[in-house]
C-alpha cells in the first residue's frame, strides 16, 4: 500500500497529464475533429480566395455560353412538360471557397469554407468549373469535408453520354479515374463524354465527370476505360455545393464494395449495382 | 533578456512551470494540426506535403522513453483519425514511430542533431506510410497494385519533405523542453 502511495505521489502529474491528453484526443476523434476544422477555418480566413472578384472576372464568353445553356434548359423543360415529365424543383446553390486538403496522403479530401450554417448537409453534391467534384461526407458549422471523385474509395455510377453504356467510375488519386463497364463489349470511343448515370443513388443524373482517354476491352473481369476528369481537382480554389438527398436504396449494396468496408465515419461512395442491368 | 527573466520566474513556481510547459506543448501540436490540411507552395511535391504530426511525434520521442513516445503516437493518431477517417487507423503507425524513435539510441551513431533528426524523420515517414499501405492491403477494398504504386509515391514524397521540415519543429521544441528539464532539476 505504501509503495503504491509513493508511486502515485511520484507519477501523479504524468498520469493526469497523459490521461488528459488521451481524453482530448479521443474526444477529437469521436467528434471527427470538428473543433480543429472550425479553428482551421478561422486561421485560414485571411488566405481565402475572394469570391466576388472571381465571379466578376468570368469572361464574356462563359456568360454567353451560360445564357445559351439557360435557353436550352428552358426549352428542354418545355419539351419535357409536353411529354409529361415531372421536373425536379430548381435547387439552390452555395458557393464555397476551398480552404484545405486532406490531413493525410491516403485520402483525397477537400475542406470547404461553408458548413451547416450556410445550409450544407452531408450528401450534398459538389461541383466546380468543369463538372462533378465529389460529395460532402462531414460538416461542421462553418466547414465541410468533401470526398473527391479521385479518391480510390469513391464509386460513382456513370454512363457514356453518346451510347448510354453503363458502368461505374472509381478514383485513382490523380486527375485520372477508371471506368468499369457492365457490358462485355461496350460501345465507347476515345473522347466520349462520361456523365453520372440514372442508376446512381448518391448523385443526380447527368452531371459531367470527364472524357475517355484510353480503353482496355481485354481487361478482366470487366472492360475498363481511363477517364480524364474534366475538373482541375489539384488546383481548385472554389466550388459550388448543391443540396442533394440520396434516394432511398431499394437494392442492398454489393458486398464486394459495401460501405462498411471503407469503414467508420466515411461512407464510401459505393453504388448499389443492380444485377439485372 | 526577456526569455531569461521568464525562465527565472518559472524557476520559483513549479505550478506555473507545468502550466506554461503544457501550454507550449499543446500549442505546438495545434500548430502541426493546423498546417496539415494546407498545401502551401514550396511545401508540396505532386500534391504531397510533409507529415507534420509524424514530425511532432519524432521531435517528442527523440529524448524520451518508449512509453511516452507510444502515448504521444496514440493521442495524435486518434486526432488524425478524427480529421480523416477511422479506418485504416493512424494510431498504429504513429505509435510505432514514437516507440522506435525513443528506442533508437542515436547518440551512438550520430553526434549532429540536425542530420540525425532529418534521417530519423525520413526513415519513420517511410515506415509509417508502409504500415498504412499494409493496412489497406489487409482491408482489401483497393487493388494491391494500386496501393503499392501509390505507396512508393507517398512514402518517398512525404519522407523527403518531412525530413527537410523536421528541424523547423524539432529545434524550437527541443530547446524549450531542455530548458524546462534544466529548471526542473535546479529546483
PDB file of N, CA and C in Angstrom, chain A residues 103-188:
ATOM      1  N   UNK A 103      -5.953  15.767 -44.434  1.00  0.00           N
ATOM      2  CA  UNK A 103      -4.887  15.870 -43.438  1.00  0.00           C
ATOM      3  C   UNK A 103      -3.910  14.702 -43.515  1.00  0.00           C
ATOM      4  N   UNK A 104      -4.079  13.784 -44.436  1.00  0.00           N
ATOM      5  CA  UNK A 104      -3.024  12.817 -44.727  1.00  0.00           C
ATOM      6  C   UNK A 104      -3.033  12.513 -46.212  1.00  0.00           C
ATOM      7  N   UNK A 105      -2.155  11.627 -46.646  1.00  0.00           N
ATOM      8  CA  UNK A 105      -1.973  11.498 -48.093  1.00  0.00           C
ATOM      9  C   UNK A 105      -2.797  10.393 -48.718  1.00  0.00           C
ATOM     10  N   UNK A 106      -3.407   9.555 -47.887  1.00  0.00           N
ATOM     11  CA  UNK A 106      -4.113   8.409 -48.460  1.00  0.00           C
ATOM     12  C   UNK A 106      -5.529   8.767 -48.877  1.00  0.00           C
ATOM     13  N   UNK A 107      -6.054   9.840 -48.322  1.00  0.00           N
ATOM     14  CA  UNK A 107      -7.422  10.233 -48.672  1.00  0.00           C
ATOM     15  C   UNK A 107      -7.387  11.448 -49.576  1.00  0.00           C
ATOM     16  N   UNK A 108      -8.307  11.518 -50.507  1.00  0.00           N
ATOM     17  CA  UNK A 108      -8.435  12.677 -51.378  1.00  0.00           C
ATOM     18  C   UNK A 108      -9.643  13.476 -50.905  1.00  0.00           C
ATOM     19  N   UNK A 109      -9.397  14.437 -50.035  1.00  0.00           N
ATOM     20  CA  UNK A 109     -10.467  15.268 -49.488  1.00  0.00           C
ATOM     21  C   UNK A 109     -10.257  16.724 -49.879  1.00  0.00           C
ATOM     22  N   UNK A 110     -11.349  17.496 -49.798  1.00  0.00           N
ATOM     23  CA  UNK A 110     -11.265  18.953 -49.867  1.00  0.00           C
ATOM     24  C   UNK A 110     -11.913  19.478 -48.601  1.00  0.00           C
ATOM     25  N   UNK A 111     -11.396  20.553 -48.040  1.00  0.00           N
ATOM     26  CA  UNK A 111     -12.080  21.230 -46.946  1.00  0.00           C
ATOM     27  C   UNK A 111     -12.669  22.512 -47.535  1.00  0.00           C
ATOM     28  N   UNK A 112     -13.993  22.648 -47.439  1.00  0.00           N
ATOM     29  CA  UNK A 112     -14.660  23.853 -47.949  1.00  0.00           C
ATOM     30  C   UNK A 112     -14.988  24.781 -46.789  1.00  0.00           C
ATOM     31  N   UNK A 113     -15.011  26.072 -47.070  1.00  0.00           N
ATOM     32  CA  UNK A 113     -15.262  27.060 -46.024  1.00  0.00           C
ATOM     33  C   UNK A 113     -16.725  27.379 -45.797  1.00  0.00           C
ATOM     34  N   UNK A 114     -17.623  26.452 -46.058  1.00  0.00           N
ATOM     35  CA  UNK A 114     -19.049  26.652 -45.744  1.00  0.00           C
ATOM     36  C   UNK A 114     -19.560  25.400 -45.032  1.00  0.00           C
ATOM     37  N   UNK A 115     -20.468  25.585 -44.071  1.00  0.00           N
ATOM     38  CA  UNK A 115     -20.949  24.438 -43.316  1.00  0.00           C
ATOM     39  C   UNK A 115     -22.441  24.468 -43.097  1.00  0.00           C
ATOM     40  N   UNK A 116     -22.887  23.856 -42.007  1.00  0.00           N
ATOM     41  CA  UNK A 116     -24.329  23.748 -41.754  1.00  0.00           C
ATOM     42  C   UNK A 116     -24.993  25.127 -41.657  1.00  0.00           C
ATOM     43  N   UNK A 117     -24.227  26.141 -41.184  1.00  0.00           N
ATOM     44  CA  UNK A 117     -24.834  27.471 -41.059  1.00  0.00           C
ATOM     45  C   UNK A 117     -25.227  28.043 -42.413  1.00  0.00           C
ATOM     46  N   UNK A 118     -24.554  27.568 -43.482  1.00  0.00           N
ATOM     47  CA  UNK A 118     -24.912  28.047 -44.820  1.00  0.00           C
ATOM     48  C   UNK A 118     -25.803  27.048 -45.548  1.00  0.00           C
ATOM     49  N   UNK A 119     -26.179  25.973 -44.879  1.00  0.00           N
ATOM     50  CA  UNK A 119     -27.114  25.026 -45.473  1.00  0.00           C
ATOM     51  C   UNK A 119     -26.469  23.812 -46.113  1.00  0.00           C
ATOM     52  N   UNK A 120     -25.169  23.599 -45.885  1.00  0.00           N
ATOM     53  CA  UNK A 120     -24.529  22.406 -46.437  1.00  0.00           C
ATOM     54  C   UNK A 120     -24.864  21.206 -45.555  1.00  0.00           C
ATOM     55  N   UNK A 121     -25.254  20.109 -46.172  1.00  0.00           N
ATOM     56  CA  UNK A 121     -25.591  18.884 -45.429  1.00  0.00           C
ATOM     57  C   UNK A 121     -24.720  17.748 -45.933  1.00  0.00           C
ATOM     58  N   UNK A 122     -24.494  16.717 -45.082  1.00  0.00           N
ATOM     59  CA  UNK A 122     -23.781  15.537 -45.599  1.00  0.00           C
ATOM     60  C   UNK A 122     -24.555  14.949 -46.768  1.00  0.00           C
ATOM     61  N   UNK A 123     -23.863  14.582 -47.833  1.00  0.00           N
ATOM     62  CA  UNK A 123     -24.536  14.049 -49.011  1.00  0.00           C
ATOM     63  C   UNK A 123     -24.742  15.088 -50.097  1.00  0.00           C
ATOM     64  N   UNK A 124     -24.456  16.368 -49.780  1.00  0.00           N
ATOM     65  CA  UNK A 124     -24.589  17.401 -50.816  1.00  0.00           C
ATOM     66  C   UNK A 124     -23.594  17.138 -51.942  1.00  0.00           C
ATOM     67  N   UNK A 125     -23.970  17.578 -53.138  1.00  0.00           N
ATOM     68  CA  UNK A 125     -23.120  17.380 -54.312  1.00  0.00           C
ATOM     69  C   UNK A 125     -22.211  18.590 -54.488  1.00  0.00           C
ATOM     70  N   UNK A 126     -20.954  18.349 -54.818  1.00  0.00           N
ATOM     71  CA  UNK A 126     -20.016  19.449 -55.009  1.00  0.00           C
ATOM     72  C   UNK A 126     -19.585  19.498 -56.471  1.00  0.00           C
ATOM     73  N   UNK A 127     -19.816  20.663 -57.101  1.00  0.00           N
ATOM     74  CA  UNK A 127     -19.431  20.858 -58.495  1.00  0.00           C
ATOM     75  C   UNK A 127     -18.385  21.973 -58.558  1.00  0.00           C
ATOM     76  N   UNK A 128     -17.664  22.005 -59.659  1.00  0.00           N
ATOM     77  CA  UNK A 128     -16.681  23.074 -59.867  1.00  0.00           C
ATOM     78  C   UNK A 128     -16.662  23.345 -61.361  1.00  0.00           C
ATOM     79  N   UNK A 129     -15.990  24.410 -61.798  1.00  0.00           N
ATOM     80  CA  UNK A 129     -15.897  24.626 -63.237  1.00  0.00           C
ATOM     81  C   UNK A 129     -15.355  23.369 -63.901  1.00  0.00           C
ATOM     82  N   UNK A 130     -16.104  22.771 -64.798  1.00  0.00           N
ATOM     83  CA  UNK A 130     -15.656  21.538 -65.438  1.00  0.00           C
ATOM     84  C   UNK A 130     -16.555  20.367 -65.132  1.00  0.00           C
ATOM     85  N   UNK A 131     -17.218  20.353 -63.992  1.00  0.00           N
ATOM     86  CA  UNK A 131     -18.115  19.238 -63.714  1.00  0.00           C
ATOM     87  C   UNK A 131     -18.116  18.812 -62.263  1.00  0.00           C
ATOM     88  N   UNK A 132     -18.447  17.525 -62.077  1.00  0.00           N
ATOM     89  CA  UNK A 132     -18.615  16.978 -60.735  1.00  0.00           C
ATOM     90  C   UNK A 132     -17.256  16.866 -60.042  1.00  0.00           C
ATOM     91  N   UNK A 133     -17.232  17.133 -58.741  1.00  0.00           N
ATOM     92  CA  UNK A 133     -16.001  17.032 -57.963  1.00  0.00           C
ATOM     93  C   UNK A 133     -16.105  15.939 -56.912  1.00  0.00           C
ATOM     94  N   UNK A 134     -17.255  15.855 -56.236  1.00  0.00           N
ATOM     95  CA  UNK A 134     -17.397  14.854 -55.188  1.00  0.00           C
ATOM     96  C   UNK A 134     -18.638  15.126 -54.370  1.00  0.00           C
ATOM     97  N   UNK A 135     -18.664  14.549 -53.156  1.00  0.00           N
ATOM     98  CA  UNK A 135     -19.809  14.825 -52.299  1.00  0.00           C
ATOM     99  C   UNK A 135     -19.373  15.030 -50.860  1.00  0.00           C
ATOM    100  N   UNK A 136     -20.201  15.798 -50.132  1.00  0.00           N
ATOM    101  CA  UNK A 136     -19.873  16.171 -48.764  1.00  0.00           C
ATOM    102  C   UNK A 136     -20.058  14.957 -47.855  1.00  0.00           C
ATOM    103  N   UNK A 137     -19.039  14.641 -47.044  1.00  0.00           N
ATOM    104  CA  UNK A 137     -19.168  13.496 -46.136  1.00  0.00           C
ATOM    105  C   UNK A 137     -19.229  13.916 -44.678  1.00  0.00           C
ATOM    106  N   UNK A 138     -18.759  15.118 -44.349  1.00  0.00           N
ATOM    107  CA  UNK A 138     -18.829  15.563 -42.955  1.00  0.00           C
ATOM    108  C   UNK A 138     -18.953  17.072 -42.939  1.00  0.00           C
ATOM    109  N   UNK A 139     -19.737  17.592 -41.996  1.00  0.00           N
ATOM    110  CA  UNK A 139     -19.883  19.051 -41.899  1.00  0.00           C
ATOM    111  C   UNK A 139     -19.688  19.499 -40.467  1.00  0.00           C
ATOM    112  N   UNK A 140     -19.173  20.702 -40.306  1.00  0.00           N
ATOM    113  CA  UNK A 140     -19.163  21.387 -39.017  1.00  0.00           C
ATOM    114  C   UNK A 140     -19.919  22.687 -39.277  1.00  0.00           C
ATOM    115  N   UNK A 141     -20.165  23.520 -38.245  1.00  0.00           N
ATOM    116  CA  UNK A 141     -20.933  24.741 -38.508  1.00  0.00           C
ATOM    117  C   UNK A 141     -20.365  25.596 -39.650  1.00  0.00           C
ATOM    118  N   UNK A 142     -19.053  25.657 -39.809  1.00  0.00           N
ATOM    119  CA  UNK A 142     -18.504  26.553 -40.833  1.00  0.00           C
ATOM    120  C   UNK A 142     -17.596  25.893 -41.861  1.00  0.00           C
ATOM    121  N   UNK A 143     -17.407  24.586 -41.774  1.00  0.00           N
ATOM    122  CA  UNK A 143     -16.590  23.923 -42.798  1.00  0.00           C
ATOM    123  C   UNK A 143     -17.289  22.634 -43.229  1.00  0.00           C
ATOM    124  N   UNK A 144     -16.877  22.109 -44.356  1.00  0.00           N
ATOM    125  CA  UNK A 144     -17.377  20.800 -44.751  1.00  0.00           C
ATOM    126  C   UNK A 144     -16.264  20.035 -45.454  1.00  0.00           C
ATOM    127  N   UNK A 145     -16.316  18.699 -45.306  1.00  0.00           N
ATOM    128  CA  UNK A 145     -15.279  17.858 -45.881  1.00  0.00           C
ATOM    129  C   UNK A 145     -15.866  17.113 -47.067  1.00  0.00           C
ATOM    130  N   UNK A 146     -15.164  17.157 -48.197  1.00  0.00           N
ATOM    131  CA  UNK A 146     -15.665  16.575 -49.442  1.00  0.00           C
ATOM    132  C   UNK A 146     -14.809  15.377 -49.818  1.00  0.00           C
ATOM    133  N   UNK A 147     -15.460  14.240 -50.088  1.00  0.00           N
ATOM    134  CA  UNK A 147     -14.738  13.095 -50.632  1.00  0.00           C
ATOM    135  C   UNK A 147     -14.699  13.276 -52.143  1.00  0.00           C
ATOM    136  N   UNK A 148     -13.480  13.393 -52.694  1.00  0.00           N
ATOM    137  CA  UNK A 148     -13.343  13.696 -54.117  1.00  0.00           C
ATOM    138  C   UNK A 148     -13.594  12.452 -54.971  1.00  0.00           C
ATOM    139  N   UNK A 149     -13.947  12.695 -56.231  1.00  0.00           N
ATOM    140  CA  UNK A 149     -14.103  11.598 -57.185  1.00  0.00           C
ATOM    141  C   UNK A 149     -12.796  10.842 -57.357  1.00  0.00           C
ATOM    142  N   UNK A 150     -11.670  11.539 -57.133  1.00  0.00           N
ATOM    143  CA  UNK A 150     -10.374  10.911 -57.369  1.00  0.00           C
ATOM    144  C   UNK A 150      -9.944  10.017 -56.226  1.00  0.00           C
ATOM    145  N   UNK A 151     -10.736   9.940 -55.130  1.00  0.00           N
ATOM    146  CA  UNK A 151     -10.370   9.053 -54.031  1.00  0.00           C
ATOM    147  C   UNK A 151     -10.630   7.605 -54.438  1.00  0.00           C
ATOM    148  N   UNK A 152      -9.671   6.704 -54.154  1.00  0.00           N
ATOM    149  CA  UNK A 152      -9.863   5.315 -54.576  1.00  0.00           C
ATOM    150  C   UNK A 152     -11.088   4.650 -53.957  1.00  0.00           C
ATOM    151  N   UNK A 153     -11.611   5.155 -52.831  1.00  0.00           N
ATOM    152  CA  UNK A 153     -12.788   4.522 -52.251  1.00  0.00           C
ATOM    153  C   UNK A 153     -14.073   5.069 -52.851  1.00  0.00           C
ATOM    154  N   UNK A 154     -13.963   6.069 -53.738  1.00  0.00           N
ATOM    155  CA  UNK A 154     -15.168   6.659 -54.323  1.00  0.00           C
ATOM    156  C   UNK A 154     -15.657   5.834 -55.515  1.00  0.00           C
ATOM    157  N   UNK A 155     -16.936   5.526 -55.531  1.00  0.00           N
ATOM    158  CA  UNK A 155     -17.538   4.802 -56.654  1.00  0.00           C
ATOM    159  C   UNK A 155     -18.760   5.580 -57.135  1.00  0.00           C
ATOM    160  N   UNK A 156     -18.796   5.915 -58.394  1.00  0.00           N
ATOM    161  CA  UNK A 156     -19.913   6.681 -58.944  1.00  0.00           C
ATOM    162  C   UNK A 156     -20.483   5.934 -60.134  1.00  0.00           C
ATOM    163  N   UNK A 157     -21.784   5.702 -60.128  1.00  0.00           N
ATOM    164  CA  UNK A 157     -22.436   5.115 -61.284  1.00  0.00           C
ATOM    165  C   UNK A 157     -22.343   6.079 -62.446  1.00  0.00           C
ATOM    166  N   UNK A 158     -21.865   5.601 -63.617  1.00  0.00           N
ATOM    167  CA  UNK A 158     -21.631   6.522 -64.727  1.00  0.00           C
ATOM    168  C   UNK A 158     -22.139   5.915 -66.020  1.00  0.00           C
ATOM    169  N   UNK A 159     -22.310   6.785 -67.010  1.00  0.00           N
ATOM    170  CA  UNK A 159     -22.780   6.315 -68.298  1.00  0.00           C
ATOM    171  C   UNK A 159     -22.040   7.060 -69.405  1.00  0.00           C
ATOM    172  N   UNK A 160     -21.848   6.372 -70.548  1.00  0.00           N
ATOM    173  CA  UNK A 160     -21.260   7.030 -71.710  1.00  0.00           C
ATOM    174  C   UNK A 160     -22.365   7.846 -72.348  1.00  0.00           C
ATOM    175  N   UNK A 161     -22.157   9.154 -72.436  1.00  0.00           N
ATOM    176  CA  UNK A 161     -23.266  10.023 -72.808  1.00  0.00           C
ATOM    177  C   UNK A 161     -23.727   9.758 -74.245  1.00  0.00           C
ATOM    178  N   UNK A 162     -22.848   9.279 -75.134  1.00  0.00           N
ATOM    179  CA  UNK A 162     -23.248   9.041 -76.525  1.00  0.00           C
ATOM    180  C   UNK A 162     -24.051   7.749 -76.675  1.00  0.00           C
ATOM    181  N   UNK A 163     -23.530   6.648 -76.090  1.00  0.00           N
ATOM    182  CA  UNK A 163     -24.160   5.350 -76.353  1.00  0.00           C
ATOM    183  C   UNK A 163     -25.004   4.839 -75.186  1.00  0.00           C
ATOM    184  N   UNK A 164     -25.011   5.549 -74.059  1.00  0.00           N
ATOM    185  CA  UNK A 164     -25.761   5.167 -72.844  1.00  0.00           C
ATOM    186  C   UNK A 164     -25.266   3.850 -72.254  1.00  0.00           C
ATOM    187  N   UNK A 165     -24.028   3.448 -72.523  1.00  0.00           N
ATOM    188  CA  UNK A 165     -23.482   2.254 -71.870  1.00  0.00           C
ATOM    189  C   UNK A 165     -23.159   2.584 -70.422  1.00  0.00           C
ATOM    190  N   UNK A 166     -23.512   1.645 -69.520  1.00  0.00           N
ATOM    191  CA  UNK A 166     -23.391   1.925 -68.086  1.00  0.00           C
ATOM    192  C   UNK A 166     -22.116   1.326 -67.505  1.00  0.00           C
ATOM    193  N   UNK A 167     -21.719   1.869 -66.380  1.00  0.00           N
ATOM    194  CA  UNK A 167     -20.570   1.357 -65.654  1.00  0.00           C
ATOM    195  C   UNK A 167     -20.405   2.147 -64.380  1.00  0.00           C
ATOM    196  N   UNK A 168     -19.259   1.996 -63.724  1.00  0.00           N
ATOM    197  CA  UNK A 168     -19.011   2.874 -62.589  1.00  0.00           C
ATOM    198  C   UNK A 168     -17.578   3.374 -62.638  1.00  0.00           C
ATOM    199  N   UNK A 169     -17.385   4.578 -62.069  1.00  0.00           N
ATOM    200  CA  UNK A 169     -16.087   5.242 -62.098  1.00  0.00           C
ATOM    201  C   UNK A 169     -15.480   5.165 -60.709  1.00  0.00           C
ATOM    202  N   UNK A 170     -14.231   4.686 -60.644  1.00  0.00           N
ATOM    203  CA  UNK A 170     -13.561   4.708 -59.341  1.00  0.00           C
ATOM    204  C   UNK A 170     -12.287   5.520 -59.448  1.00  0.00           C
ATOM    205  N   UNK A 171     -11.960   6.232 -58.362  1.00  0.00           N
ATOM    206  CA  UNK A 171     -10.857   7.194 -58.376  1.00  0.00           C
ATOM    207  C   UNK A 171      -9.506   6.530 -58.421  1.00  0.00           C
ATOM    208  N   UNK A 172      -8.499   7.324 -58.794  1.00  0.00           N
ATOM    209  CA  UNK A 172      -7.142   6.803 -58.917  1.00  0.00           C
ATOM    210  C   UNK A 172      -6.132   7.749 -58.308  1.00  0.00           C
ATOM    211  N   UNK A 173      -6.568   8.609 -57.391  1.00  0.00           N
ATOM    212  CA  UNK A 173      -5.731   9.570 -56.658  1.00  0.00           C
ATOM    213  C   UNK A 173      -5.116  10.669 -57.535  1.00  0.00           C
ATOM    214  N   UNK A 174      -5.164  10.538 -58.838  1.00  0.00           N
ATOM    215  CA  UNK A 174      -4.621  11.622 -59.659  1.00  0.00           C
ATOM    216  C   UNK A 174      -5.785  12.286 -60.387  1.00  0.00           C
ATOM    217  N   UNK A 175      -5.525  12.918 -61.509  1.00  0.00           N
ATOM    218  CA  UNK A 175      -6.604  13.529 -62.276  1.00  0.00           C
ATOM    219  C   UNK A 175      -7.261  12.517 -63.208  1.00  0.00           C
ATOM    220  N   UNK A 176      -6.880  11.237 -63.067  1.00  0.00           N
ATOM    221  CA  UNK A 176      -7.479  10.183 -63.875  1.00  0.00           C
ATOM    222  C   UNK A 176      -8.394   9.332 -63.001  1.00  0.00           C
ATOM    223  N   UNK A 177      -9.342   8.669 -63.649  1.00  0.00           N
ATOM    224  CA  UNK A 177     -10.176   7.708 -62.937  1.00  0.00           C
ATOM    225  C   UNK A 177     -10.366   6.509 -63.861  1.00  0.00           C
ATOM    226  N   UNK A 178     -10.798   5.393 -63.293  1.00  0.00           N
ATOM    227  CA  UNK A 178     -11.030   4.188 -64.079  1.00  0.00           C
ATOM    228  C   UNK A 178     -12.531   3.959 -64.171  1.00  0.00           C
ATOM    229  N   UNK A 179     -13.041   3.729 -65.378  1.00  0.00           N
ATOM    230  CA  UNK A 179     -14.455   3.368 -65.512  1.00  0.00           C
ATOM    231  C   UNK A 179     -14.539   1.901 -65.880  1.00  0.00           C
ATOM    232  N   UNK A 180     -15.276   1.132 -65.077  1.00  0.00           N
ATOM    233  CA  UNK A 180     -15.502  -0.279 -65.390  1.00  0.00           C
ATOM    234  C   UNK A 180     -16.908  -0.412 -65.952  1.00  0.00           C
ATOM    235  N   UNK A 181     -17.024  -1.127 -67.068  1.00  0.00           N
ATOM    236  CA  UNK A 181     -18.321  -1.241 -67.741  1.00  0.00           C
ATOM    237  C   UNK A 181     -19.055  -2.490 -67.271  1.00  0.00           C
ATOM    238  N   UNK A 182     -20.361  -2.433 -67.348  1.00  0.00           N
ATOM    239  CA  UNK A 182     -21.166  -3.608 -67.009  1.00  0.00           C
ATOM    240  C   UNK A 182     -21.268  -4.544 -68.214  1.00  0.00           C
ATOM    241  N   UNK A 183     -21.231  -3.960 -69.430  1.00  0.00           N
ATOM    242  CA  UNK A 183     -21.323  -4.793 -70.634  1.00  0.00           C
ATOM    243  C   UNK A 183     -19.975  -5.402 -70.957  1.00  0.00           C
ATOM    244  N   UNK A 184     -20.009  -6.566 -71.631  1.00  0.00           N
ATOM    245  CA  UNK A 184     -18.756  -7.207 -72.026  1.00  0.00           C
ATOM    246  C   UNK A 184     -18.116  -6.440 -73.184  1.00  0.00           C
ATOM    247  N   UNK A 185     -18.938  -5.970 -74.131  1.00  0.00           N
ATOM    248  CA  UNK A 185     -18.405  -5.215 -75.266  1.00  0.00           C
ATOM    249  C   UNK A 185     -19.118  -3.863 -75.323  1.00  0.00           C
ATOM    250  N   UNK A 186     -18.655  -2.896 -74.547  1.00  0.00           N
ATOM    251  CA  UNK A 186     -19.345  -1.602 -74.520  1.00  0.00           C
ATOM    252  C   UNK A 186     -19.037  -0.783 -75.767  1.00  0.00           C
ATOM    253  N   UNK A 187     -20.004   0.046 -76.144  1.00  0.00           N
ATOM    254  CA  UNK A 187     -19.813   0.952 -77.277  1.00  0.00           C
ATOM    255  C   UNK A 187     -19.209   2.239 -76.727  1.00  0.00           C
ATOM    256  N   UNK A 188     -17.898   2.327 -76.791  1.00  0.00           N
ATOM    257  CA  UNK A 188     -17.228   3.501 -76.231  1.00  0.00           C
ATOM    258  C   UNK A 188     -16.013   3.826 -77.092  1.00  0.00           C
TER     259      UNK A 188
END
